[in-house]
């Protein structure tokens, strides 16, 4: 019988009450409980020992090389516009087998990208129908005057405002195509439901169904501008792998699996291809300022291939695929150092949100980085931020770069600038979009790639020189979304340079 003092302590301790055995516990139940507690303690002790072993190994072994991946991001979440491709290139460089083993998972992401692209076209068609059906617009009725920010030429671009209302009339065949593509609603719902389980906190998922079943026009516009996002801690690849059925060693999905969304996509492939290649639809998208071909995750130019039941994503497909993630993510690789006798060293790449307001929050936790890889998409010079339409995207990248350069906690960190998406940038300049119309400081200088790119390089370089707390080398590279080979080569050289600089700092090389 416990003492009075012991009883008082137990009754006053909430944890003790929770841990106390059931009042009517039998001997058999007690033995089972004690055995379960012993097993749980054994597992806990094993985890503690492994953590201690890893900590000791890290102290004895070579210091890891750490790279922080940064780019323009809206508040509260990470939007991977070029960052995801860069990270995938690092994965392909250092862990090619693991990268290619995930092909079956990326197959579902490619399918989700296809459905999202078709969804944009369907919504554009719905808006055209609404425009032609009404002879006037009430002042209180929200009218969509632009495509989603991800694909659009924003307000004030070279598109004439009236041109956005010049919707080509749709025929009965177009409406039949739209109706036959309605099963894609279920495909998108299936993919999103698997990626965003209840309680996971992802709130960016949008679906065709939500846009077609009621709600105001403004609500549908806001829905279309949002995008599916998954938490970086959620094992979405494993979920996709299970969802698409049994796979072969090459990553091929089981074509006979009725739950595989590719069954519906394959059935709709011809209609999707017809819709995308239709001249009237092309004119409609142009009238609304929508450029799907500039969209991350664009696969409408190869629908037959990516919707085939035996489709397996190529490395190029995986690099192009688009899936936004929430939260901070860490990626670890083991690399060989050619400068130090081929010893192995950990390479750790961290991906965080890049909004200017968040820099003071995360900077104290990343002051030991060997390098910051900063991506600034030049193609955004004629676009505005989704959260603030008064701020130019490229100018926002410049301001973010300035805040990174001037932060004293990051004063000793090497900064590497990627002026990214030069292929899209060149296409816009060739289309006659005036760089100086959006970047006012550029003035009336020649509207060609050589002059505009050199101007931006000087602008970023000047900020780096004037605002860095101490002198450091300015590294700048021009990279393209589509030219993955040259981007891969640049990343290899950068990785070797970072490692060499790290070894030099600890006097292991001359």
CSV table of C-alpha atoms in Angstrom, one decimal:
chain,number,residue,atom,x,y,z
A,1,UNK,CA,0.0,0.0,0.0
A,2,UNK,CA,1.5,3.4,-1.0
A,3,UNK,CA,2.3,5.9,1.7
A,4,UNK,CA,0.2,8.9,2.2
A,5,UNK,CA,2.9,11.2,0.9
A,6,UNK,CA,3.4,9.1,-2.2
A,7,UNK,CA,-0.4,9.1,-2.8
A,8,UNK,CA,-0.5,12.9,-2.6
A,9,UNK,CA,2.3,13.3,-5.1
A,10,UNK,CA,0.7,10.8,-7.5
A,11,UNK,CA,-2.7,12.5,-7.3
A,12,UNK,CA,-1.2,15.9,-7.9
A,13,UNK,CA,0.8,14.8,-10.9
A,14,UNK,CA,-1.2,14.7,-14.2
A,15,UNK,CA,1.5,12.6,-15.9
A,16,UNK,CA,1.4,10.0,-13.2
A,17,UNK,CA,-2.3,9.6,-13.6
A,18,UNK,CA,-1.9,9.1,-17.3
A,19,UNK,CA,0.9,6.6,-16.9
A,20,UNK,CA,-0.8,4.7,-14.1
A,21,UNK,CA,-2.0,1.1,-15.0
A,22,UNK,CA,-5.7,0.5,-15.4
A,23,UNK,CA,-7.5,0.0,-12.1
A,24,UNK,CA,-8.8,-3.5,-12.9
A,25,UNK,CA,-5.8,-4.8,-14.8
A,26,UNK,CA,-5.4,-8.5,-14.8
A,27,UNK,CA,-2.0,-10.3,-14.4
A,28,UNK,CA,-2.1,-11.2,-18.1
A,29,UNK,CA,-2.8,-7.6,-19.1
A,30,UNK,CA,0.0,-6.4,-16.8
A,31,UNK,CA,2.5,-8.7,-18.4
A,32,UNK,CA,1.5,-7.6,-21.9
A,33,UNK,CA,1.8,-3.9,-20.8
A,34,UNK,CA,5.2,-4.3,-19.2
A,35,UNK,CA,6.5,-6.2,-22.3
A,36,UNK,CA,5.2,-3.4,-24.6
A,37,UNK,CA,6.8,-0.7,-22.4
A,38,UNK,CA,10.1,-2.6,-22.4
A,39,UNK,CA,10.0,-2.9,-26.2
A,40,UNK,CA,9.2,0.8,-26.5
A,41,UNK,CA,12.1,1.7,-24.2
A,42,UNK,CA,14.4,-0.6,-26.3
A,43,UNK,CA,13.4,1.2,-29.5
A,44,UNK,CA,13.8,4.6,-27.9
A,45,UNK,CA,17.2,3.8,-26.5
A,46,UNK,CA,18.3,2.4,-29.9
A,47,UNK,CA,17.2,5.7,-31.6
A,48,UNK,CA,19.1,7.7,-29.0
A,49,UNK,CA,22.2,5.6,-29.5
A,50,UNK,CA,22.0,6.0,-33.3
A,51,UNK,CA,21.6,9.8,-33.0
A,52,UNK,CA,24.7,9.9,-30.7
A,53,UNK,CA,26.6,7.8,-33.1
A,54,UNK,CA,25.8,10.0,-36.0
A,55,UNK,CA,26.7,13.1,-34.0
A,56,UNK,CA,30.1,11.6,-33.1
A,57,UNK,CA,30.7,10.5,-36.7
A,58,UNK,CA,29.9,14.1,-37.9
A,59,UNK,CA,32.4,15.5,-35.5
A,60,UNK,CA,35.1,13.1,-36.6
A,61,UNK,CA,34.4,13.2,-40.3
A,62,UNK,CA,34.8,16.0,-42.8
A,63,UNK,CA,32.7,19.1,-42.3
A,64,UNK,CA,29.6,19.0,-44.6
A,65,UNK,CA,29.3,21.5,-47.4
A,66,UNK,CA,26.0,23.5,-47.0
A,67,UNK,CA,24.2,25.4,-49.8
A,68,UNK,CA,21.1,27.5,-49.4
A,69,UNK,CA,18.8,27.6,-52.4
A,70,UNK,CA,16.9,30.9,-52.6
A,71,UNK,CA,14.5,32.5,-55.1
A,72,UNK,CA,11.6,34.8,-55.2
A,73,UNK,CA,8.6,33.4,-53.3
A,74,UNK,CA,5.3,34.7,-52.2
A,75,UNK,CA,4.7,34.9,-48.4
A,76,UNK,CA,4.0,31.8,-46.3
A,77,UNK,CA,5.0,29.2,-48.9
A,78,UNK,CA,7.7,28.2,-51.3
A,79,UNK,CA,7.0,28.7,-54.9
A,80,UNK,CA,9.6,26.8,-56.9
A,81,UNK,CA,10.1,28.8,-60.2
A,82,UNK,CA,13.5,27.4,-61.3
A,83,UNK,CA,14.5,26.4,-57.8
A,84,UNK,CA,12.9,23.0,-58.2
A,85,UNK,CA,14.7,22.3,-61.5
A,86,UNK,CA,18.0,23.4,-59.9
A,87,UNK,CA,17.4,21.0,-57.0
A,88,UNK,CA,16.5,18.2,-59.3
A,89,UNK,CA,19.7,18.8,-61.2
A,90,UNK,CA,21.7,18.4,-58.0
A,91,UNK,CA,19.8,15.2,-57.3
A,92,UNK,CA,20.5,13.9,-60.8
A,93,UNK,CA,24.2,14.8,-60.5
A,94,UNK,CA,24.8,13.2,-57.1
A,95,UNK,CA,22.2,10.4,-56.7
A,96,UNK,CA,21.2,9.4,-60.3
A,97,UNK,CA,20.0,5.9,-59.3
A,98,UNK,CA,17.7,7.2,-56.6
A,99,UNK,CA,16.5,10.0,-58.9
A,100,UNK,CA,15.5,7.6,-61.6
A,101,UNK,CA,14.0,5.1,-59.2
A,102,UNK,CA,11.3,7.8,-58.5
A,103,UNK,CA,10.2,7.9,-62.1
A,104,UNK,CA,6.9,6.2,-61.3
A,105,UNK,CA,6.1,8.9,-58.7
A,106,UNK,CA,6.9,11.8,-61.1
A,107,UNK,CA,4.6,10.1,-63.7
A,108,UNK,CA,1.6,11.1,-61.6
A,109,UNK,CA,3.0,14.7,-61.2
A,110,UNK,CA,3.3,15.0,-65.0
A,111,UNK,CA,-0.3,13.9,-65.3
A,112,UNK,CA,-1.4,16.4,-62.7
A,113,UNK,CA,0.4,19.1,-64.8
A,114,UNK,CA,-1.4,18.1,-67.9
A,115,UNK,CA,-4.8,18.3,-66.2
A,116,UNK,CA,-4.0,21.7,-64.8
A,117,UNK,CA,-3.1,23.0,-68.2
A,118,UNK,CA,-6.3,21.7,-69.7
A,119,UNK,CA,-8.1,23.3,-66.7
A,120,UNK,CA,-6.8,26.7,-67.7
A,121,UNK,CA,-8.0,26.3,-71.3
A,122,UNK,CA,-11.5,25.1,-70.1
A,123,UNK,CA,-11.8,28.1,-67.8
A,124,UNK,CA,-10.8,30.4,-70.7
A,125,UNK,CA,-13.5,28.9,-72.8
A,126,UNK,CA,-16.0,29.4,-70.0
A,127,UNK,CA,-15.1,33.0,-69.7
A,128,UNK,CA,-15.5,33.4,-73.5
A,129,UNK,CA,-18.9,31.9,-73.3
A,130,UNK,CA,-19.9,34.2,-70.5
A,131,UNK,CA,-18.6,37.2,-72.4
A,132,UNK,CA,-20.5,36.5,-75.5
A,133,UNK,CA,-23.7,35.6,-73.6
A,134,UNK,CA,-23.9,39.0,-71.9
A,135,UNK,CA,-24.5,42.2,-73.7
A,136,UNK,CA,-23.3,44.3,-70.8
A,137,UNK,CA,-21.5,43.9,-67.4
A,138,UNK,CA,-23.0,45.2,-64.3
A,139,UNK,CA,-20.6,47.6,-62.3
A,140,UNK,CA,-21.0,45.2,-59.4
A,141,UNK,CA,-20.0,42.1,-61.4
A,142,UNK,CA,-16.3,41.1,-61.2
A,143,UNK,CA,-14.9,40.8,-64.6
A,144,UNK,CA,-11.7,38.8,-65.3
A,145,UNK,CA,-9.3,40.9,-67.3
A,146,UNK,CA,-6.2,38.7,-67.1
A,147,UNK,CA,-5.1,35.1,-67.1
A,148,UNK,CA,-3.6,33.5,-64.0
A,149,UNK,CA,-0.4,35.3,-62.9
A,150,UNK,CA,1.6,32.2,-63.5
A,151,UNK,CA,1.0,32.4,-67.3
A,152,UNK,CA,-0.2,35.9,-68.0
A,153,UNK,CA,1.0,39.1,-69.5
A,154,UNK,CA,0.1,41.4,-66.6
A,155,UNK,CA,-1.7,44.7,-66.4
A,156,UNK,CA,0.1,47.3,-68.4
A,157,UNK,CA,1.8,44.9,-70.7
A,158,UNK,CA,2.0,45.3,-74.5
A,159,UNK,CA,-1.3,43.6,-74.8
A,160,UNK,CA,-4.0,46.1,-75.6
A,161,UNK,CA,-6.7,46.1,-72.8
A,162,UNK,CA,-9.5,45.9,-75.4
A,163,UNK,CA,-7.8,42.9,-77.0
A,164,UNK,CA,-8.5,40.9,-73.9
A,165,UNK,CA,-12.2,41.2,-74.6
A,166,UNK,CA,-11.9,40.1,-78.3
A,167,UNK,CA,-12.8,36.6,-77.5
A,168,UNK,CA,-13.2,34.5,-80.7
A,169,UNK,CA,-16.6,32.8,-80.8
A,170,UNK,CA,-16.6,29.1,-79.9
A,171,UNK,CA,-18.4,26.6,-82.1
A,172,UNK,CA,-20.5,23.6,-81.2
A,173,UNK,CA,-17.5,21.3,-81.7
A,174,UNK,CA,-15.5,23.3,-79.1
A,175,UNK,CA,-18.3,22.9,-76.6
A,176,UNK,CA,-18.5,19.1,-77.3
A,177,UNK,CA,-14.7,18.9,-76.7
A,178,UNK,CA,-15.2,20.7,-73.4
A,179,UNK,CA,-17.9,18.3,-72.4
A,180,UNK,CA,-15.9,15.2,-73.4
A,181,UNK,CA,-13.0,16.4,-71.2
A,182,UNK,CA,-15.2,16.6,-68.1
A,183,UNK,CA,-13.9,13.3,-66.7
A,184,UNK,CA,-10.6,15.1,-66.0
A,185,UNK,CA,-12.4,16.6,-63.0
A,186,UNK,CA,-12.3,13.2,-61.3
A,187,UNK,CA,-8.7,12.6,-62.3
A,188,UNK,CA,-7.6,15.9,-60.7
A,189,UNK,CA,-9.7,15.2,-57.6
A,190,UNK,CA,-8.1,11.8,-57.2
A,191,UNK,CA,-4.6,13.1,-57.5
A,192,UNK,CA,-5.3,16.1,-55.1
A,193,UNK,CA,-7.0,13.9,-52.5
A,194,UNK,CA,-4.0,11.6,-52.4
A,195,UNK,CA,-1.6,14.5,-52.0
A,196,UNK,CA,-3.6,16.5,-49.5
A,197,UNK,CA,-5.0,14.2,-46.8
A,198,UNK,CA,-7.3,15.6,-44.2
A,199,UNK,CA,-5.5,17.7,-41.6
A,200,UNK,CA,-2.3,18.0,-43.6
A,201,UNK,CA,-2.7,21.8,-43.8
A,202,UNK,CA,-2.3,22.2,-47.6
A,203,UNK,CA,-4.8,24.8,-48.7
A,204,UNK,CA,-3.7,25.6,-52.2
A,205,UNK,CA,-5.4,22.7,-53.9
A,206,UNK,CA,-8.0,23.7,-56.5
A,207,UNK,CA,-10.1,21.6,-58.8
A,208,UNK,CA,-12.1,21.9,-62.0
A,209,UNK,CA,-15.2,21.0,-60.1
A,210,UNK,CA,-14.9,24.0,-57.8
A,211,UNK,CA,-14.9,26.3,-60.8
A,212,UNK,CA,-17.8,24.7,-62.6
A,213,UNK,CA,-20.3,24.2,-59.7
A,214,UNK,CA,-21.5,27.6,-58.7
A,215,UNK,CA,-19.7,30.3,-56.9
A,216,UNK,CA,-19.1,33.9,-58.1
A,217,UNK,CA,-16.9,34.7,-61.1
A,218,UNK,CA,-14.4,36.3,-58.8
A,219,UNK,CA,-14.3,33.1,-56.7
A,220,UNK,CA,-13.5,31.1,-59.8
A,221,UNK,CA,-10.8,33.6,-60.8
A,222,UNK,CA,-9.2,33.3,-57.4
A,223,UNK,CA,-9.4,29.5,-57.5
A,224,UNK,CA,-7.7,29.4,-60.8
A,225,UNK,CA,-4.8,31.6,-59.6
A,226,UNK,CA,-4.1,29.2,-56.8
A,227,UNK,CA,-2.1,26.0,-57.2
A,228,UNK,CA,-1.7,22.6,-55.6
A,229,UNK,CA,1.0,22.6,-52.9
A,230,UNK,CA,2.2,19.7,-50.7
A,231,UNK,CA,4.1,19.8,-47.4
A,232,UNK,CA,7.8,19.0,-47.9
A,233,UNK,CA,7.5,16.6,-44.9
A,234,UNK,CA,4.7,14.6,-46.5
A,235,UNK,CA,5.9,11.4,-48.3
A,236,UNK,CA,4.0,12.2,-51.5
A,237,UNK,CA,6.3,10.1,-53.6
A,238,UNK,CA,5.4,7.0,-51.7
A,239,UNK,CA,1.7,7.8,-51.9
A,240,UNK,CA,1.9,8.2,-55.7
A,241,UNK,CA,3.9,5.1,-56.0
A,242,UNK,CA,1.2,3.1,-54.3
A,243,UNK,CA,-1.6,4.8,-56.1
A,244,UNK,CA,-0.4,4.1,-59.6
A,245,UNK,CA,-0.3,0.4,-58.9
A,246,UNK,CA,2.4,-2.2,-59.3
A,247,UNK,CA,5.5,-1.1,-61.1
A,248,UNK,CA,8.3,-2.9,-63.0
A,249,UNK,CA,11.9,-2.4,-62.3
A,250,UNK,CA,12.0,0.3,-65.0
A,251,UNK,CA,9.2,2.2,-63.3
A,252,UNK,CA,6.4,1.2,-65.7
A,253,UNK,CA,2.9,1.3,-64.2
A,254,UNK,CA,0.5,-1.6,-64.4
A,255,UNK,CA,-1.6,-0.6,-67.4
A,256,UNK,CA,-4.4,-2.8,-66.2
A,257,UNK,CA,-4.9,-1.0,-62.9
A,258,UNK,CA,-8.4,0.6,-63.1
A,259,UNK,CA,-7.5,3.1,-60.4
A,260,UNK,CA,-4.6,4.5,-62.4
A,261,UNK,CA,-5.6,8.0,-63.5
A,262,UNK,CA,-3.7,7.4,-66.7
A,263,UNK,CA,-6.5,5.2,-67.9
A,264,UNK,CA,-8.8,8.3,-68.1
A,265,UNK,CA,-6.0,10.5,-69.4
A,266,UNK,CA,-5.3,8.0,-72.2
A,267,UNK,CA,-8.9,8.0,-73.2
A,268,UNK,CA,-9.0,11.8,-73.3
A,269,UNK,CA,-5.6,12.2,-75.1
A,270,UNK,CA,-7.0,12.7,-78.6
A,271,UNK,CA,-9.5,15.3,-77.4
A,272,UNK,CA,-6.9,17.1,-75.3
A,273,UNK,CA,-4.5,17.3,-78.3
A,274,UNK,CA,-7.3,18.5,-80.6
A,275,UNK,CA,-8.2,21.2,-78.1
A,276,UNK,CA,-4.6,22.5,-77.6
A,277,UNK,CA,-3.9,22.5,-81.4
A,278,UNK,CA,-7.1,24.2,-82.4
A,279,UNK,CA,-6.6,27.6,-84.1
A,280,UNK,CA,-9.6,29.2,-82.4
A,281,UNK,CA,-8.4,28.1,-78.9
A,282,UNK,CA,-4.9,29.4,-79.6
A,283,UNK,CA,-6.5,32.8,-80.6
A,284,UNK,CA,-8.6,32.7,-77.4
A,285,UNK,CA,-5.6,32.1,-75.2
A,286,UNK,CA,-3.7,35.0,-76.9
A,287,UNK,CA,-6.7,37.3,-76.4
A,288,UNK,CA,-6.6,36.6,-72.7
A,289,UNK,CA,-2.9,36.9,-72.4
A,290,UNK,CA,-2.3,33.2,-71.5
A,291,UNK,CA,1.0,31.6,-72.5
A,292,UNK,CA,0.7,28.0,-71.3
A,293,UNK,CA,4.0,27.1,-73.1
A,294,UNK,CA,5.8,29.4,-70.6
A,295,UNK,CA,4.2,27.6,-67.7
A,296,UNK,CA,6.2,25.3,-65.4
A,297,UNK,CA,5.0,21.7,-66.0
A,298,UNK,CA,3.9,22.3,-69.6
A,299,UNK,CA,3.4,18.9,-71.4
A,300,UNK,CA,0.6,19.7,-73.9
A,301,UNK,CA,3.1,19.5,-76.8
A,302,UNK,CA,3.6,15.7,-76.1
A,303,UNK,CA,0.2,14.6,-74.8
A,304,UNK,CA,0.2,11.3,-76.7
A,305,UNK,CA,3.5,10.3,-75.2
A,306,UNK,CA,2.9,11.3,-71.5
A,307,UNK,CA,-0.6,9.8,-71.4
A,308,UNK,CA,0.4,6.4,-72.9
A,309,UNK,CA,-0.4,3.6,-70.4
A,310,UNK,CA,3.3,2.5,-70.5
A,311,UNK,CA,4.6,6.0,-70.1
A,312,UNK,CA,7.7,6.4,-67.9
A,313,UNK,CA,9.0,9.9,-67.4
A,314,UNK,CA,12.5,10.7,-68.8
A,315,UNK,CA,15.0,12.8,-66.9
A,316,UNK,CA,13.9,15.8,-68.9
A,317,UNK,CA,10.3,15.2,-68.0
A,318,UNK,CA,11.1,15.1,-64.3
A,319,UNK,CA,13.1,18.3,-64.6
A,320,UNK,CA,10.2,20.0,-66.3
A,321,UNK,CA,7.5,18.6,-63.9
A,322,UNK,CA,5.9,21.1,-61.5
A,323,UNK,CA,4.9,20.5,-57.9
A,324,UNK,CA,5.0,23.3,-55.3
A,325,UNK,CA,6.1,22.4,-51.8
A,326,UNK,CA,5.4,24.1,-48.4
A,327,UNK,CA,8.0,24.4,-45.7
A,328,UNK,CA,11.7,24.2,-45.4
A,329,UNK,CA,13.3,21.1,-46.9
A,330,UNK,CA,16.8,19.6,-46.5
A,331,UNK,CA,18.4,17.4,-49.1
A,332,UNK,CA,21.6,15.4,-48.4
A,333,UNK,CA,24.1,13.9,-50.9
A,334,UNK,CA,27.4,12.2,-50.5
A,335,UNK,CA,30.0,13.6,-52.9
A,336,UNK,CA,33.7,12.8,-53.7
A,337,UNK,CA,36.3,15.5,-53.4
A,338,UNK,CA,38.8,15.4,-56.2
A,339,UNK,CA,40.8,18.1,-54.4
A,340,UNK,CA,41.4,16.1,-51.3
A,341,UNK,CA,42.3,12.6,-52.4
A,342,UNK,CA,38.7,11.6,-53.3
A,343,UNK,CA,37.4,11.5,-49.7
A,344,UNK,CA,33.6,11.5,-49.2
A,345,UNK,CA,31.8,14.5,-47.8
A,346,UNK,CA,28.2,15.4,-47.2
A,347,UNK,CA,26.5,18.0,-49.4
A,348,UNK,CA,23.4,19.5,-47.8
A,349,UNK,CA,21.1,21.8,-49.8
A,350,UNK,CA,18.4,23.7,-48.0
A,351,UNK,CA,15.3,25.2,-49.7
A,352,UNK,CA,13.5,28.0,-47.9
A,353,UNK,CA,11.0,30.7,-48.8
A,354,UNK,CA,12.6,33.8,-50.3
A,355,UNK,CA,10.2,36.6,-49.6
A,356,UNK,CA,11.9,39.7,-48.3
A,357,UNK,CA,9.9,39.9,-45.1
A,358,UNK,CA,11.0,36.4,-44.2
A,359,UNK,CA,14.8,37.0,-44.5
A,360,UNK,CA,15.2,38.2,-40.9
A,361,UNK,CA,13.3,35.2,-39.6
A,362,UNK,CA,15.4,32.5,-41.2
A,363,UNK,CA,18.8,34.2,-41.6
A,364,UNK,CA,20.0,33.4,-38.1
A,365,UNK,CA,19.5,29.7,-38.7
A,366,UNK,CA,21.5,29.7,-41.9
A,367,UNK,CA,24.6,31.8,-41.1
A,368,UNK,CA,26.9,28.8,-41.5
A,369,UNK,CA,26.2,28.2,-45.2
A,370,UNK,CA,29.2,27.8,-47.5
A,371,UNK,CA,27.2,29.4,-50.3
A,372,UNK,CA,23.8,30.8,-51.2
A,373,UNK,CA,22.5,30.0,-54.7
A,374,UNK,CA,20.1,32.8,-55.7
A,375,UNK,CA,17.8,32.4,-58.6
A,376,UNK,CA,16.3,35.5,-60.3
A,377,UNK,CA,14.1,34.8,-63.3
A,378,UNK,CA,14.7,37.5,-65.9
A,379,UNK,CA,11.5,36.4,-67.7
A,380,UNK,CA,9.5,38.1,-64.9
A,381,UNK,CA,10.3,41.6,-66.0
A,382,UNK,CA,6.8,42.2,-67.4
A,383,UNK,CA,4.9,40.5,-64.5
A,384,UNK,CA,3.8,41.5,-61.1
A,385,UNK,CA,3.6,39.7,-57.8
A,386,UNK,CA,0.5,37.7,-57.1
A,387,UNK,CA,0.2,39.1,-53.6
A,388,UNK,CA,0.9,42.7,-54.6
A,389,UNK,CA,0.1,43.7,-58.2
A,390,UNK,CA,2.0,47.0,-57.7
A,391,UNK,CA,5.3,45.3,-57.4
A,392,UNK,CA,7.2,44.1,-60.5
A,393,UNK,CA,8.6,40.6,-60.2
A,394,UNK,CA,12.1,41.3,-61.4
A,395,UNK,CA,12.4,44.4,-59.2
A,396,UNK,CA,11.3,42.3,-56.3
A,397,UNK,CA,14.1,39.9,-57.0
A,398,UNK,CA,16.5,42.8,-57.0
A,399,UNK,CA,15.2,44.0,-53.6
A,400,UNK,CA,15.5,40.5,-52.2
A,401,UNK,CA,19.0,40.2,-53.5
A,402,UNK,CA,19.8,43.5,-51.8
A,403,UNK,CA,18.5,42.2,-48.5
A,404,UNK,CA,20.6,39.1,-48.8
A,405,UNK,CA,23.8,40.9,-49.7
A,406,UNK,CA,23.4,43.4,-46.9
A,407,UNK,CA,22.5,41.0,-44.1
A,408,UNK,CA,25.5,40.9,-41.7
A,409,UNK,CA,24.7,37.3,-40.6
A,410,UNK,CA,25.4,36.2,-44.2
A,411,UNK,CA,28.4,38.5,-44.7
A,412,UNK,CA,30.9,35.6,-45.0
A,413,UNK,CA,28.8,33.5,-47.2
A,414,UNK,CA,29.6,33.2,-50.9
A,415,UNK,CA,26.7,34.4,-53.1
A,416,UNK,CA,26.1,32.8,-56.5
A,417,UNK,CA,23.6,34.4,-58.8
A,418,UNK,CA,21.6,32.6,-61.4
A,419,UNK,CA,19.9,35.0,-63.8
A,420,UNK,CA,17.4,32.3,-64.8
A,421,UNK,CA,14.8,31.6,-67.6
A,422,UNK,CA,16.8,33.4,-70.3
A,423,UNK,CA,15.0,31.3,-73.0
A,424,UNK,CA,11.6,32.8,-72.0
A,425,UNK,CA,13.3,36.2,-71.6
A,426,UNK,CA,14.6,36.1,-75.1
A,427,UNK,CA,11.3,35.0,-76.5
A,428,UNK,CA,9.5,38.0,-74.9
A,429,UNK,CA,12.1,40.4,-76.3
A,430,UNK,CA,11.8,38.9,-79.7
A,431,UNK,CA,8.0,39.3,-79.5
A,432,UNK,CA,8.4,43.0,-79.1
A,433,UNK,CA,7.8,43.4,-75.4
A,434,UNK,CA,9.8,46.5,-74.3
A,435,UNK,CA,12.1,45.8,-71.4
A,436,UNK,CA,12.4,49.6,-70.6
A,437,UNK,CA,8.6,49.9,-70.3
A,438,UNK,CA,8.7,47.8,-67.1
A,439,UNK,CA,12.3,48.4,-65.8
A,440,UNK,CA,12.2,52.2,-66.0
A,441,UNK,CA,15.8,52.7,-65.1
A,442,UNK,CA,16.8,50.9,-68.4
A,443,UNK,CA,15.4,53.8,-70.4
A,444,UNK,CA,15.4,53.7,-74.2
A,445,UNK,CA,18.4,51.4,-74.6
A,446,UNK,CA,18.3,48.7,-77.3
A,447,UNK,CA,15.6,46.1,-76.6
A,448,UNK,CA,17.8,43.1,-77.3
A,449,UNK,CA,19.1,40.2,-75.2
A,450,UNK,CA,22.8,41.2,-75.1
A,451,UNK,CA,22.1,44.7,-73.8
A,452,UNK,CA,19.3,43.9,-71.4
A,453,UNK,CA,21.0,40.9,-69.8
A,454,UNK,CA,24.3,42.8,-69.4
A,455,UNK,CA,22.4,45.7,-67.8
A,456,UNK,CA,20.8,43.3,-65.2
A,457,UNK,CA,24.1,41.6,-64.5
A,458,UNK,CA,25.7,45.0,-63.8
A,459,UNK,CA,22.7,46.0,-61.6
A,460,UNK,CA,23.0,42.9,-59.4
A,461,UNK,CA,26.8,43.1,-59.4
A,462,UNK,CA,26.7,46.7,-58.2
A,463,UNK,CA,24.3,45.8,-55.3
A,464,UNK,CA,26.6,42.9,-54.4
A,465,UNK,CA,29.6,45.2,-54.3
A,466,UNK,CA,28.0,48.1,-52.5
A,467,UNK,CA,26.0,46.3,-49.8
A,468,UNK,CA,28.2,43.3,-48.9
A,469,UNK,CA,29.5,43.7,-45.3
A,470,UNK,CA,32.9,42.6,-46.6
A,471,UNK,CA,34.6,42.1,-50.0
A,472,UNK,CA,33.6,38.8,-51.7
A,473,UNK,CA,33.7,37.5,-55.3
A,474,UNK,CA,30.6,38.0,-57.4
A,475,UNK,CA,29.6,34.9,-59.2
A,476,UNK,CA,26.9,35.2,-61.9
A,477,UNK,CA,25.6,32.7,-64.5
A,478,UNK,CA,22.8,32.9,-67.1
A,479,UNK,CA,20.7,29.8,-67.1
A,480,UNK,CA,17.8,28.4,-69.2
A,481,UNK,CA,14.8,26.4,-68.3
A,482,UNK,CA,14.9,24.3,-71.5
A,483,UNK,CA,18.7,23.9,-71.9
A,484,UNK,CA,19.1,21.4,-69.1
A,485,UNK,CA,22.5,20.2,-70.4
A,486,UNK,CA,24.2,23.5,-70.0
A,487,UNK,CA,22.5,24.1,-66.7
A,488,UNK,CA,23.8,20.7,-65.5
A,489,UNK,CA,27.4,21.7,-66.5
A,490,UNK,CA,27.1,25.0,-64.7
A,491,UNK,CA,26.0,23.2,-61.5
A,492,UNK,CA,28.8,20.7,-61.7
A,493,UNK,CA,31.3,23.6,-61.9
A,494,UNK,CA,29.7,25.5,-59.1
A,495,UNK,CA,29.6,22.4,-56.8
A,496,UNK,CA,33.3,21.8,-57.4
A,497,UNK,CA,34.1,25.5,-56.9
A,498,UNK,CA,32.2,25.6,-53.5
A,499,UNK,CA,34.0,22.4,-52.3
A,500,UNK,CA,37.4,23.8,-53.4
A,501,UNK,CA,36.7,27.1,-51.6
A,502,UNK,CA,35.6,25.2,-48.5
A,503,UNK,CA,38.8,23.2,-48.5
A,504,UNK,CA,40.9,26.3,-49.1
A,505,UNK,CA,39.3,28.0,-46.1
A,506,UNK,CA,40.5,25.1,-43.8
A,507,UNK,CA,44.0,25.2,-45.6
A,508,UNK,CA,43.6,21.8,-47.3
A,509,UNK,CA,44.4,23.2,-50.7
A,510,UNK,CA,46.7,26.0,-52.0
